[in-house]
Short mmCIF file of C-alpha atoms and ligand atoms in Angstrom, two decimals:
data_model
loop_
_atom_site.label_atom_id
_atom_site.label_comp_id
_atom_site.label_asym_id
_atom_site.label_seq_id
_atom_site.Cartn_x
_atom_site.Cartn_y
_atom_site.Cartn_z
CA UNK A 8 20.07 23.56 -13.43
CA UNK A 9 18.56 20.83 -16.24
CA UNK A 10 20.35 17.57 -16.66
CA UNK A 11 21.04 16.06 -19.63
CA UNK A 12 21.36 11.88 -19.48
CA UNK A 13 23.83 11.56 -22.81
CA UNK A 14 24.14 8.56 -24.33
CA UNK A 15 22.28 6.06 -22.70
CA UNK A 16 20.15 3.27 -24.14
CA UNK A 17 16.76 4.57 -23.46
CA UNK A 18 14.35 1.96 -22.71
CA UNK A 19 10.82 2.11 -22.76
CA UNK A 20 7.93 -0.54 -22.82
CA UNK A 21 8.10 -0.88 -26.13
CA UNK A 22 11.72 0.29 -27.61
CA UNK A 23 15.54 0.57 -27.12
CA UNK A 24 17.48 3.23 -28.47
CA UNK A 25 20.53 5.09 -27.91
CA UNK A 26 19.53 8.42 -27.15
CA UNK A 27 19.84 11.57 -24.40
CA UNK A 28 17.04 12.78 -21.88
CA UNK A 29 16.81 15.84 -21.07
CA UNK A 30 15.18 17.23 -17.53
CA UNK A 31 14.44 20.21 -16.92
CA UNK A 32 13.64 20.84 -13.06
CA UNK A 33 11.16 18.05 -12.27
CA UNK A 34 9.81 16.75 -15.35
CA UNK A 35 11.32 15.02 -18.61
CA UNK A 36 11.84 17.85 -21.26
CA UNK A 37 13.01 16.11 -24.53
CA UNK A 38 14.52 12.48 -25.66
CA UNK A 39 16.31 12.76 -28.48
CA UNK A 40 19.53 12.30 -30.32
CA UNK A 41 22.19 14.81 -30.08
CA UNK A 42 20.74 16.74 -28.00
CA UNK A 43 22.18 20.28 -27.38
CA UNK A 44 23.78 20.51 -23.66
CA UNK A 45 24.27 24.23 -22.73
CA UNK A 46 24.13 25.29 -19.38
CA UNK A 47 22.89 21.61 -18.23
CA UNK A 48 24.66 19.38 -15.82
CA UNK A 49 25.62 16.25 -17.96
CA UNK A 50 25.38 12.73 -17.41
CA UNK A 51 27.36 10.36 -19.26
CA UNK A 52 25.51 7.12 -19.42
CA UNK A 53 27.33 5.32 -22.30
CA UNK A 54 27.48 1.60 -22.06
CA UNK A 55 24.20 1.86 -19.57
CA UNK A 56 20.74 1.18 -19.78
CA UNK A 57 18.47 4.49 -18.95
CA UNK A 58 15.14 3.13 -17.54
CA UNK A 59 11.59 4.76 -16.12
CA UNK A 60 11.73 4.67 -12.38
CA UNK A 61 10.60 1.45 -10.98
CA UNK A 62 6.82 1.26 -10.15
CA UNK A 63 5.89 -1.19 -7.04
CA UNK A 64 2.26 -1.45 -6.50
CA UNK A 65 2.43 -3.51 -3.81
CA UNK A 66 4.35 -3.16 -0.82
CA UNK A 67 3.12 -3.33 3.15
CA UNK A 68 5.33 -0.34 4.82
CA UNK A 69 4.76 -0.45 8.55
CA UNK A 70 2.25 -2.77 8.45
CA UNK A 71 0.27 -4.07 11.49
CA UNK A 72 -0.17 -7.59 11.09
CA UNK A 73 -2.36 -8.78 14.51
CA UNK A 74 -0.03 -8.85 17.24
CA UNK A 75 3.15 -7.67 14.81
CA UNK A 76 4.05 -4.40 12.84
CA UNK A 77 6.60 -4.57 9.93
CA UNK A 78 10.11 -3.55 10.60
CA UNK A 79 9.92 -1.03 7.76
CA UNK A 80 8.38 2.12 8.35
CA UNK A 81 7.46 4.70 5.53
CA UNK A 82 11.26 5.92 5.55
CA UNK A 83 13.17 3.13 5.92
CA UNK A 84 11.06 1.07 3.46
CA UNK A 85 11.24 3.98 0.84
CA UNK A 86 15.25 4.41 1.50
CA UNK A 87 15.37 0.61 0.42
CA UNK A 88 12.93 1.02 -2.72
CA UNK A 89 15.00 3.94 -3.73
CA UNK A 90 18.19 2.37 -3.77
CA UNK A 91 16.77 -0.54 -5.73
CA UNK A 92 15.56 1.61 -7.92
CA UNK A 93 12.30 1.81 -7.12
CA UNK A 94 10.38 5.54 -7.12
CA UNK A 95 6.86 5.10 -6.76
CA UNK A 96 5.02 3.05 -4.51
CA UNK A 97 1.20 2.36 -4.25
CA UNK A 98 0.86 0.60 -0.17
CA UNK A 99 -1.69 -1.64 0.80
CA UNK A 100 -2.91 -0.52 4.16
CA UNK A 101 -3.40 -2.98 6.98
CA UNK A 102 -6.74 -3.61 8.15
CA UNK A 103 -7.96 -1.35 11.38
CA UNK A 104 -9.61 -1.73 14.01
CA UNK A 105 -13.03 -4.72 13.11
CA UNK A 106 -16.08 -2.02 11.93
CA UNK A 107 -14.06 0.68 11.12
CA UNK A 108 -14.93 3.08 8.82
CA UNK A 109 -13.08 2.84 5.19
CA UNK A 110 -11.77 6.47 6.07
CA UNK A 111 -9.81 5.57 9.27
CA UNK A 112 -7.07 3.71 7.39
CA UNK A 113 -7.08 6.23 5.25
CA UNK A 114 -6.38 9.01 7.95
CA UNK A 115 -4.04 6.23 9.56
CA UNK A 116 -1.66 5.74 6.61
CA UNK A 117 -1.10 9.60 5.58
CA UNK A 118 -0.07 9.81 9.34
CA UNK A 119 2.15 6.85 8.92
CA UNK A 120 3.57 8.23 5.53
CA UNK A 121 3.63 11.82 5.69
CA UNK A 122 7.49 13.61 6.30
CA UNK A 123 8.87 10.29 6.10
CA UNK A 124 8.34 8.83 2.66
CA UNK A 125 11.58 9.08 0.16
CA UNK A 126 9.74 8.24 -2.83
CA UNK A 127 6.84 8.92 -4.32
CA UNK A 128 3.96 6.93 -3.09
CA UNK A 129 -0.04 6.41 -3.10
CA UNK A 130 -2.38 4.17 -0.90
CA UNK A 131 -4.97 1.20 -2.26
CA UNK A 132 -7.36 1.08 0.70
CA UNK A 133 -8.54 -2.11 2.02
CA UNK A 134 -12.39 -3.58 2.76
CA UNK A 135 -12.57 -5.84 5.89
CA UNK A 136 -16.74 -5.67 5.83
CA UNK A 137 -19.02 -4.66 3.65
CA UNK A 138 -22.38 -2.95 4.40
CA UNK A 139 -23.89 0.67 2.61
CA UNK A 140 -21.61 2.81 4.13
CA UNK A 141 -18.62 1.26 3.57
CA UNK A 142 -20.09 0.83 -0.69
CA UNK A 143 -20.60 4.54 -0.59
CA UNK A 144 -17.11 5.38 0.82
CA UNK A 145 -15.19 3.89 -1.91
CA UNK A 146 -16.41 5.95 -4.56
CA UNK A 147 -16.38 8.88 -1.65
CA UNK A 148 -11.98 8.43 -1.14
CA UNK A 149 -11.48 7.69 -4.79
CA UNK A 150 -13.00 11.13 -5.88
CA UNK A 151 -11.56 13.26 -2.97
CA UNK A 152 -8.11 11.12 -2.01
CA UNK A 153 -7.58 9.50 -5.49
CA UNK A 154 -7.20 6.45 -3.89
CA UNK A 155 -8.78 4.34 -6.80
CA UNK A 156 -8.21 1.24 -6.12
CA UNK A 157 -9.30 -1.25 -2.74
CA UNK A 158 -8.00 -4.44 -1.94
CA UNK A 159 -9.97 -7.31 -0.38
CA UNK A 160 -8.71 -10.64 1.43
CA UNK A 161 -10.22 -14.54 0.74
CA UNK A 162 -8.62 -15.44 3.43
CA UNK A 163 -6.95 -14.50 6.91
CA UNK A 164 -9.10 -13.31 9.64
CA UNK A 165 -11.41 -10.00 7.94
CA UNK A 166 -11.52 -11.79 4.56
CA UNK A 167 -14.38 -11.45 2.55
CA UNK A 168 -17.19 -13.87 1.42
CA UNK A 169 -17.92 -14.22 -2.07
CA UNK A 170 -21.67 -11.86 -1.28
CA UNK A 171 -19.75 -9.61 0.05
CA UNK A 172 -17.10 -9.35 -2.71
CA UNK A 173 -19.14 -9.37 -5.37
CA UNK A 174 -21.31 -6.20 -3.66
CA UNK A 175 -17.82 -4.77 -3.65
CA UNK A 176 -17.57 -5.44 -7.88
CA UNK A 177 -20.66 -4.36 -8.25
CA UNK A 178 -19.90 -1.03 -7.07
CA UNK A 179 -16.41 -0.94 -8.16
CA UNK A 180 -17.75 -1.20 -11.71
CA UNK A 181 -19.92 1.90 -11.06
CA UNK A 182 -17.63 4.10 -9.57
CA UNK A 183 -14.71 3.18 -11.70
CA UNK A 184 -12.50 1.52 -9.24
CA UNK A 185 -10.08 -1.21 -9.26
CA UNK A 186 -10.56 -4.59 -6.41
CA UNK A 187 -6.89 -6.22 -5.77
CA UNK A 188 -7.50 -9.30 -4.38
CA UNK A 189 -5.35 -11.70 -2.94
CA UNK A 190 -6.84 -15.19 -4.07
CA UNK A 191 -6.63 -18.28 -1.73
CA UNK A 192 -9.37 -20.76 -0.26
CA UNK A 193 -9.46 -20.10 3.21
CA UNK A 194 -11.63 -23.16 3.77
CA UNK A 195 -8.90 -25.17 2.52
CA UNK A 196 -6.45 -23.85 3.96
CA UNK A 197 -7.70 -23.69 7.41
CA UNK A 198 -8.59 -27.09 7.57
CA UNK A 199 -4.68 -28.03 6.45
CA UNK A 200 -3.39 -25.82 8.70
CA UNK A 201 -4.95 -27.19 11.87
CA UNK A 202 -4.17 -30.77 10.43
CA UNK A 203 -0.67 -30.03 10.46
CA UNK A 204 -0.56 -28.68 13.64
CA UNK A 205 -2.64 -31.52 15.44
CA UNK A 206 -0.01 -33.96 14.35
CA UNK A 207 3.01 -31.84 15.44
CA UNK A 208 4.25 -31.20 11.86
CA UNK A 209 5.33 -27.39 12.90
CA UNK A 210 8.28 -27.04 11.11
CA UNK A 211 8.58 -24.15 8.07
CA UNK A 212 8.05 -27.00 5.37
CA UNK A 213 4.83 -27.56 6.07
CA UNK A 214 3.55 -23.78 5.64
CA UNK A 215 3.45 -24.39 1.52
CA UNK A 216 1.78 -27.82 2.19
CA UNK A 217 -0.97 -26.20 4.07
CA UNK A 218 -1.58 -24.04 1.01
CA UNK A 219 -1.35 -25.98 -1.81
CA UNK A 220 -1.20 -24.00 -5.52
CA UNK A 221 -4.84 -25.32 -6.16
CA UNK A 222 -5.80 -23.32 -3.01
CA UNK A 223 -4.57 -20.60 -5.06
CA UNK A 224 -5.55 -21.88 -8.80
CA UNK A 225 -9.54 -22.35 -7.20
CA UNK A 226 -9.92 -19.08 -5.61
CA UNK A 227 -8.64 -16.92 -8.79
CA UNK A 228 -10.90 -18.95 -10.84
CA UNK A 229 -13.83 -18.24 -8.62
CA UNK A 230 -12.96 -13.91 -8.36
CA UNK A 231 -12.25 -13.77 -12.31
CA UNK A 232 -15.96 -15.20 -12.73
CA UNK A 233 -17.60 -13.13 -9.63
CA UNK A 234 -15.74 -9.89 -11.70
CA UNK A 235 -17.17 -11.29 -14.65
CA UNK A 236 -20.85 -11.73 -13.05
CA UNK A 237 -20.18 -8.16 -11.53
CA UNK A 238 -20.58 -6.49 -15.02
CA UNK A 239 -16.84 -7.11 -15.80
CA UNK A 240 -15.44 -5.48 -12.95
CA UNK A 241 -11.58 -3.83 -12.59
CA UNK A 242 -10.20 -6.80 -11.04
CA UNK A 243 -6.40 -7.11 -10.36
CA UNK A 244 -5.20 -10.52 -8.75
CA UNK A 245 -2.16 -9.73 -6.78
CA UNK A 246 0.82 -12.09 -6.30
CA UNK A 247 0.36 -14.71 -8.85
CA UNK A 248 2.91 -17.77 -7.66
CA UNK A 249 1.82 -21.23 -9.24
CA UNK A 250 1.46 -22.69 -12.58
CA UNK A 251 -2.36 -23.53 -11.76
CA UNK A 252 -2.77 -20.08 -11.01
CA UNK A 253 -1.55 -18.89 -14.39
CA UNK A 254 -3.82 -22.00 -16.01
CA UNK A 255 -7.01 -20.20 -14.58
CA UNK A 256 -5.95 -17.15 -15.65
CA UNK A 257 -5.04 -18.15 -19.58
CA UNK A 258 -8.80 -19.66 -19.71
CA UNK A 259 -9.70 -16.10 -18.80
CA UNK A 260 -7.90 -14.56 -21.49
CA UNK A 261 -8.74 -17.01 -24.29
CA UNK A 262 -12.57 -16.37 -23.03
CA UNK A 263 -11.68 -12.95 -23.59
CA UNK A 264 -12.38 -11.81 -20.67
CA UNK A 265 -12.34 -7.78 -19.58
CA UNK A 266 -10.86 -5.56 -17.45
CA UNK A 267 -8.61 -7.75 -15.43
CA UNK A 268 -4.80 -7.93 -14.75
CA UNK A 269 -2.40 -10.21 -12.75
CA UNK A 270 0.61 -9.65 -10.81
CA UNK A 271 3.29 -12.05 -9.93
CA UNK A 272 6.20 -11.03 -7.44
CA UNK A 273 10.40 -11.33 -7.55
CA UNK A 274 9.85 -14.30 -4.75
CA UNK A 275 7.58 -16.25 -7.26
CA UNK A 276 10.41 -16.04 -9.90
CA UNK A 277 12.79 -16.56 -8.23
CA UNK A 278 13.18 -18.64 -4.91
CA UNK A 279 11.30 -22.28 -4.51
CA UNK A 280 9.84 -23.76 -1.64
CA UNK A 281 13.69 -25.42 -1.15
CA UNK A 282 14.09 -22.66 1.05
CA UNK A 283 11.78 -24.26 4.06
CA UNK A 284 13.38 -27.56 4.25
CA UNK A 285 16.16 -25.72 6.83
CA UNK A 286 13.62 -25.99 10.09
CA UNK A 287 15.43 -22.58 11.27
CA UNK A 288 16.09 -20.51 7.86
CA UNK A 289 13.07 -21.76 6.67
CA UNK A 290 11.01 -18.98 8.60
CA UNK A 291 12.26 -16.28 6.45
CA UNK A 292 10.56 -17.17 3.86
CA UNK A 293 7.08 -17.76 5.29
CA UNK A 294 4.90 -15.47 3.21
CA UNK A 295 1.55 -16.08 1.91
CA UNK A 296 1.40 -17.66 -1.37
CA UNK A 297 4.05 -19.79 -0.52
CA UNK A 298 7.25 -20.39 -2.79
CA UNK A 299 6.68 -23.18 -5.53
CA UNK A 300 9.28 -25.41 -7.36
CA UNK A 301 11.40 -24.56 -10.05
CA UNK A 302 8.38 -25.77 -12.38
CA UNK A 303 6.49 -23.15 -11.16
CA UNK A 304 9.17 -20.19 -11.52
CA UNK A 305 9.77 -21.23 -14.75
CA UNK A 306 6.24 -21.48 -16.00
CA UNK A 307 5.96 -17.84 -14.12
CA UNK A 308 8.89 -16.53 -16.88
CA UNK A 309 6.94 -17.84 -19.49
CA UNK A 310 3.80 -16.64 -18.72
CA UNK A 311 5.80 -13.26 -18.68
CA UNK A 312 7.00 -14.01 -21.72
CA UNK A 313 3.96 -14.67 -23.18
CA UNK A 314 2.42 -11.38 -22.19
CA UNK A 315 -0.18 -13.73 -19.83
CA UNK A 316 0.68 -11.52 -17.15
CA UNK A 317 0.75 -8.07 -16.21
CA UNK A 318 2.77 -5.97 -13.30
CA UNK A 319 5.97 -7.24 -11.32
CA UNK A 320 5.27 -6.52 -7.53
CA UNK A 321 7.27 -7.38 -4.46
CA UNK A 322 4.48 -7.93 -1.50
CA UNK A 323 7.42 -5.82 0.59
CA UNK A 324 6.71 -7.16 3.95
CA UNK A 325 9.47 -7.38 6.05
CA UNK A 326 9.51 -8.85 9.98
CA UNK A 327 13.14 -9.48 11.83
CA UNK A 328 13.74 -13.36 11.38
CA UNK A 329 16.01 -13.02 14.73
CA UNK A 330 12.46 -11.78 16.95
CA UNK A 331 9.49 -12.03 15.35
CA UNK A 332 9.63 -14.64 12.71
CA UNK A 333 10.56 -16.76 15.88
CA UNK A 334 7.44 -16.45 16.76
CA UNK A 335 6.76 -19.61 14.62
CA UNK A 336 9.81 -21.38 16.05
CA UNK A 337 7.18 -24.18 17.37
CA UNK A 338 4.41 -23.43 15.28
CA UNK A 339 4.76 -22.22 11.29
CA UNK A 340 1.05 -20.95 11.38
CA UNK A 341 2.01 -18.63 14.30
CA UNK A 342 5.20 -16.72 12.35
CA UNK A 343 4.21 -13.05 11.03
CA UNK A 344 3.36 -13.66 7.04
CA UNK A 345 5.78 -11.52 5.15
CA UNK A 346 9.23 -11.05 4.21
CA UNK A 347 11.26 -8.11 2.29
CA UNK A 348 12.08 -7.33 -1.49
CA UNK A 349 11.30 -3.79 -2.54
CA UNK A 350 15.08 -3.30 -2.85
CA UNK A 351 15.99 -6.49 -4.53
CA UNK A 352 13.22 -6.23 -7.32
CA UNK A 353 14.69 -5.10 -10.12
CA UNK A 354 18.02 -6.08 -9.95
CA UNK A 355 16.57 -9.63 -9.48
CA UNK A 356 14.36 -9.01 -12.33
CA UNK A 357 17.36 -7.49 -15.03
CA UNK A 358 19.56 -10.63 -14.01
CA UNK A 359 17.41 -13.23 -13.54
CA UNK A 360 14.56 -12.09 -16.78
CA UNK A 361 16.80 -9.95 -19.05
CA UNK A 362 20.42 -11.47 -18.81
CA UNK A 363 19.35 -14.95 -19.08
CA UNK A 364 16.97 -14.02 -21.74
CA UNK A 365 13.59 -14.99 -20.33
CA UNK A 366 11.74 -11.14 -21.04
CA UNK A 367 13.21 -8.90 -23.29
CA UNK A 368 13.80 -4.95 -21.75
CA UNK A 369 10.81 -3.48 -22.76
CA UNK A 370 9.05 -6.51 -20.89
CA UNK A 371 10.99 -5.97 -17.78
CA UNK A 372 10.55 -2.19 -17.90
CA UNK A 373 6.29 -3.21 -19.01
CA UNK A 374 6.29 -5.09 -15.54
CA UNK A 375 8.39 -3.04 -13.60
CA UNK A 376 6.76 0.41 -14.21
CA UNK A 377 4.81 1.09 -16.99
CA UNK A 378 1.79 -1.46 -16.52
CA UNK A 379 1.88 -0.68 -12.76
CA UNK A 380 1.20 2.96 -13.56
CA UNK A 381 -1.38 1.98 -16.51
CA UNK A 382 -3.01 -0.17 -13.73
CA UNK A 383 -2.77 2.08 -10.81
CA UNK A 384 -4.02 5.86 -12.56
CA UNK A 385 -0.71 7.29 -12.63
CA UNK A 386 0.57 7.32 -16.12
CA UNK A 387 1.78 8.72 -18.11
CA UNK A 388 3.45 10.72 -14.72
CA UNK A 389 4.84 7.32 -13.69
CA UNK A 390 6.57 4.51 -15.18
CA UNK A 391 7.50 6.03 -18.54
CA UNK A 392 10.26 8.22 -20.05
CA UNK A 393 8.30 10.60 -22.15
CA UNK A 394 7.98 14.57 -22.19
CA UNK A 395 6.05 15.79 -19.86
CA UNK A 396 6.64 12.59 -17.35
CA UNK A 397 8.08 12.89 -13.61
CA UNK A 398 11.91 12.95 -14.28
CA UNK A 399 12.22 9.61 -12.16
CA UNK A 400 15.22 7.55 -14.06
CA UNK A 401 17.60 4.68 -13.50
CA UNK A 402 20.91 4.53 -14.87
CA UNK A 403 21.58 0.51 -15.03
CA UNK A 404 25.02 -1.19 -15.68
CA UNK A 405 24.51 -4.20 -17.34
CA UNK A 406 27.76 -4.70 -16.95
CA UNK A 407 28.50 -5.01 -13.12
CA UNK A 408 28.29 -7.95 -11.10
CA UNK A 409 27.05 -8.09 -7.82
CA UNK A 410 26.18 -10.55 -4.51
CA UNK A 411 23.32 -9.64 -2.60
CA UNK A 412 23.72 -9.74 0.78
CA UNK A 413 22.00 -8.21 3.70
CA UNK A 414 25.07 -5.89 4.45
CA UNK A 415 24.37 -3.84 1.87
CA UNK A 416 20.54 -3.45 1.77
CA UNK A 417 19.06 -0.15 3.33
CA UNK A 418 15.52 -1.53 4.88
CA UNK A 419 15.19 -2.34 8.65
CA UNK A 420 14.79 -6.10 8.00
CA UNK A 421 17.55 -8.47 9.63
CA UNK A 422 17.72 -10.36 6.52
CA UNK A 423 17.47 -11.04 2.80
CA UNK A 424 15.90 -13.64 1.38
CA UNK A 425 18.02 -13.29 -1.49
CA UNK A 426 21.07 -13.66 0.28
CA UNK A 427 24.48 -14.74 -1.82
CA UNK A 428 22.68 -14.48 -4.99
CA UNK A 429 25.10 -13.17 -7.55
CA UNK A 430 23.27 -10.42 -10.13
CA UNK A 431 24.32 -9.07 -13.36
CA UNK A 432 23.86 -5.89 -13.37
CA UNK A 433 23.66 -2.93 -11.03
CA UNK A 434 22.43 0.48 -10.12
CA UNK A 435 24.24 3.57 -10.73
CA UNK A 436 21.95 6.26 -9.93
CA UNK A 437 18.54 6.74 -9.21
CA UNK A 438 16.76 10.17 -10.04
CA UNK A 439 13.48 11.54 -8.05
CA UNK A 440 11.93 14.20 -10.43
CA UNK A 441 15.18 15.60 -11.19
CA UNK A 442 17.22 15.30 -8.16
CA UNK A 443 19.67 12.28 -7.86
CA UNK A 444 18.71 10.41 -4.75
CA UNK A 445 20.94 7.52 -5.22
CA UNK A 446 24.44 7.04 -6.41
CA UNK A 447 26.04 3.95 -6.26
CA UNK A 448 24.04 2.39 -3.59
CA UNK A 449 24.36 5.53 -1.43
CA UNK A 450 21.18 7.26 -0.36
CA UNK A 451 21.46 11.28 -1.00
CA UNK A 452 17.74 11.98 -0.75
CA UNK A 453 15.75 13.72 2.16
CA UNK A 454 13.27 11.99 4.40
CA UNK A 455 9.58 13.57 3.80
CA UNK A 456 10.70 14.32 0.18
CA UNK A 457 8.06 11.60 -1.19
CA UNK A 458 5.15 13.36 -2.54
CA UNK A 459 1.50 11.90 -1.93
CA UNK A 460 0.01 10.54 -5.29
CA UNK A 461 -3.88 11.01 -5.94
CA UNK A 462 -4.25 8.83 -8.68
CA UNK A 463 -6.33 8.40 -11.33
CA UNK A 464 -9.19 5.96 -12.58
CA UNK A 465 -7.22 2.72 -13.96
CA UNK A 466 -6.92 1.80 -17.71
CA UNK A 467 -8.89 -0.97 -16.21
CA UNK A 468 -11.46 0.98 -15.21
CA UNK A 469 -12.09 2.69 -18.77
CA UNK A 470 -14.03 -0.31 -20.51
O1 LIG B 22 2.72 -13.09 3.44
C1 LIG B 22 2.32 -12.03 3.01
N1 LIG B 22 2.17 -11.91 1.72
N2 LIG B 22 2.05 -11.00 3.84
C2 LIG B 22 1.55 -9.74 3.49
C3 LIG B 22 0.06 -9.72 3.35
C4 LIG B 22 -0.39 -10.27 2.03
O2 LIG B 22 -0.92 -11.38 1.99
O3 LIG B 22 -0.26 -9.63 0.98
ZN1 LIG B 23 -1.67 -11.13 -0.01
ZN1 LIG B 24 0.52 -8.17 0.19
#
């Protein structure tokens, strides 16, 4: 039976409007006004906000990180996207086993994945060494897995030297692919790190004073110009969290630079590094960038603002704080990098961007979904409310208030990081091409009912 979403205001990345949607089986047929609503099942959204599906391009589900694997697994972590609104994920697979071939990961994660994903989701594959075969395997899994995009490391253990990565541009530009990278200088870092340690300073608070933002600022600086020597390479900076970073990346756009985008997360706009001063608490929220200061999140909203950046992510990463986070109870640089926030993105976003006025709505549904699917090869199926498009919708009440609390998130993770903060705004129902797999924070959908996504080349990748 179709669906008709009546009167709703239907936003898009660049409009509001009160309208209906209509779906017919697993696609969007028609937006319009008045529209005619024989033998469909209606929807009354009046008074709500009718958005695309979220879009979050970078989450680690079940993620083995050395000696520890992420609480969420491909179900539980999709249950907790879905009911936050979320309906598409691209993952970032974990590195295997040192020497591996790029195509056991990729094996790997459709095992992980497959029959237990609730939403829909695609893979960015990850380079841990480069040498011939590994450059002629990414083209190789972008054409036959549509997995068109690879991320690379400057720091943690099978993190790439600048040779290496700019091989990796090189033939990223020729095959039409996009690098995420995740920008910090390991030498730095390293060198802090031990520092610390040697003098006993173990506590959480000295995790973001081992990687200070110019760690962060130096090392985006350094990939946008190795892109730029690569031929203007598809180069997307992942997790943007300092107002150095986003200096380094304005000189980039007033130099006009091509073919590169940057992502910031809900942690970076939203929590500060106030959260490690409790020598206990302070481990759940040891994730790599650290949180800045208020100055930071702030600069972060205008740089959003300002169109500067591009894509809202969440770095989904969840460990339990009451096991394995205390793994760094007597040693910060030995707790599990990583913490959860699929679920809490966009309610974080609409309260914290939207409601206090820092983005407008087409903004937060730009970052939230559309750019993610411009960035990623899957639009116009993803992120959008058009004809044609995956029927994937949210039905958002401005109107509601809500605390977020632990209690009533759906992932496997012992803990929120967002705990007690009060939202305005909250999710009514969350559609899956067609079928309603959320109502009221209630999951309805089926495990396994997450379809694989080979995407396309990026709008990156075009120029
Ligand atoms: O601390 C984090 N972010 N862990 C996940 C891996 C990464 O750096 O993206
Ligand atoms: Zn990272
Ligand atoms: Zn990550």
């Amino acid at each position: 039976m179709n669906k008709l979403i009546k009167n709703g205001m239907i936003v898009t990345d660049s409009e509001v409007f009160q309208g209906d949607l209509l779906i017919e089986g697993e696609l969007i047929k028609a937006i319009g006004t008045n529209l005619p609503d024989e033998s469909a099942e209606v929807i009354d959204a009046t008074g709500k906000y009718v958005i695309p599906g979220g879009v979050d391009v970078h989450t680690h589900m079940d993620l083995q990180a050395g000696k520890y694997r992420a609480v969420d697994d491909f179900y539980d972590g999709t249950v907790a996207a879905a009911c936050g609104g979320t309906t598409t994920i691209v993952d970032h697979m974990a590195f295997g086993p040192v020497g591996c071939s790029l195509w056991h990961q990729v094996e790997e994660y459709h095992r992980l994945a497959d029959g237990k994903a609730v939403v829909d989701y695609g893979f960015h594959g990850v380079i841990q060494h480069v040498n011939e075969s590994i450059l002629k395997e990414m083209g190789e899994i972008a054409r036959k897995e549509g997995i068109t995009s690879f991320k690379v490391y400057t720091t943690y253990n099978l993190k790439l030297n600048d040779d290496a990565i700019y091989q990796v541009m090189k033939q990223a530009k020729e095959d039409g692919i996009v690098i995420a990278v995740h920008c910090e200088n390991d030498g730095v870092i390293e060198h802090l790190k031990k520092a610390y340690v040697e003098k006993g300073c173990t506590q959480p608070k000295y995790h973001p004073l081992s990687r200070p933002a110019r760690c962060e600022a130096e090392a985006v600086d350094r990939l946008l110009h190795i892109a730029s020597m690569a031929g203007d390479a598809p180069l997307y900076i992942v997790h943007l969290s300092s107002k150095e970073g986003i200096l380094e990346v304005m000189k980039a756009r007033a130099a006009h630079q091509k073919n590169f985008a940057v992502e910031t997360c809900t942690q970076y706009l939203a929590l500060t590094d106030e959260m490690y001063e409790d020598d206990i608490e302070g481990f759940k929220a040891i994730l790599s960038p650290p949180l800045r200061k208020e100055e930071d999140i702030e600069a972060m909203w205008q740089a959003l603002q300002d169109n500067v950046l591009d894509t809202i992510g969440t770095d989904h990463c969840p460990f339990h704080f009451t096991t394995k986070k205390q793994a760094g109870a007597n040693d910060f640089t030995a707790c599990p990098n990583g913490a959860p926030g699929v679920e809490e993105r966009v309610l974080v976003v609409f309260s914290e961007g939207v409601q206090k006025g820092r983005i407008t709505l087409p903004q937060m549904v730009k970052y939230l979904c559309t750019n993610p699917s411009r960035m990623y090869g899957i639009y116009p199926q993803k992120g959008t409310l058009l004809p044609g498009s995956d029927a994937d919708v949210v039905i958002l009440d401005p109107n509601k208030e809500r605390t977020l609390t632990h209690g009533d998130m759906h992932g496997a993770s012992d803990y929120t990081c967002y705990e007690g903060m009060k939202v305005k705004g909250d999710i009514d129902l969350v559609l899956l091409r067609g079928n309603v797999i959320v109502k009221d924070n209630e999951f309805l959908g089926k495990k396994g009912d997450g379809k694989y996504l080979k995407r396309h080349k990026s709008v990156l990748a075009e120029a």
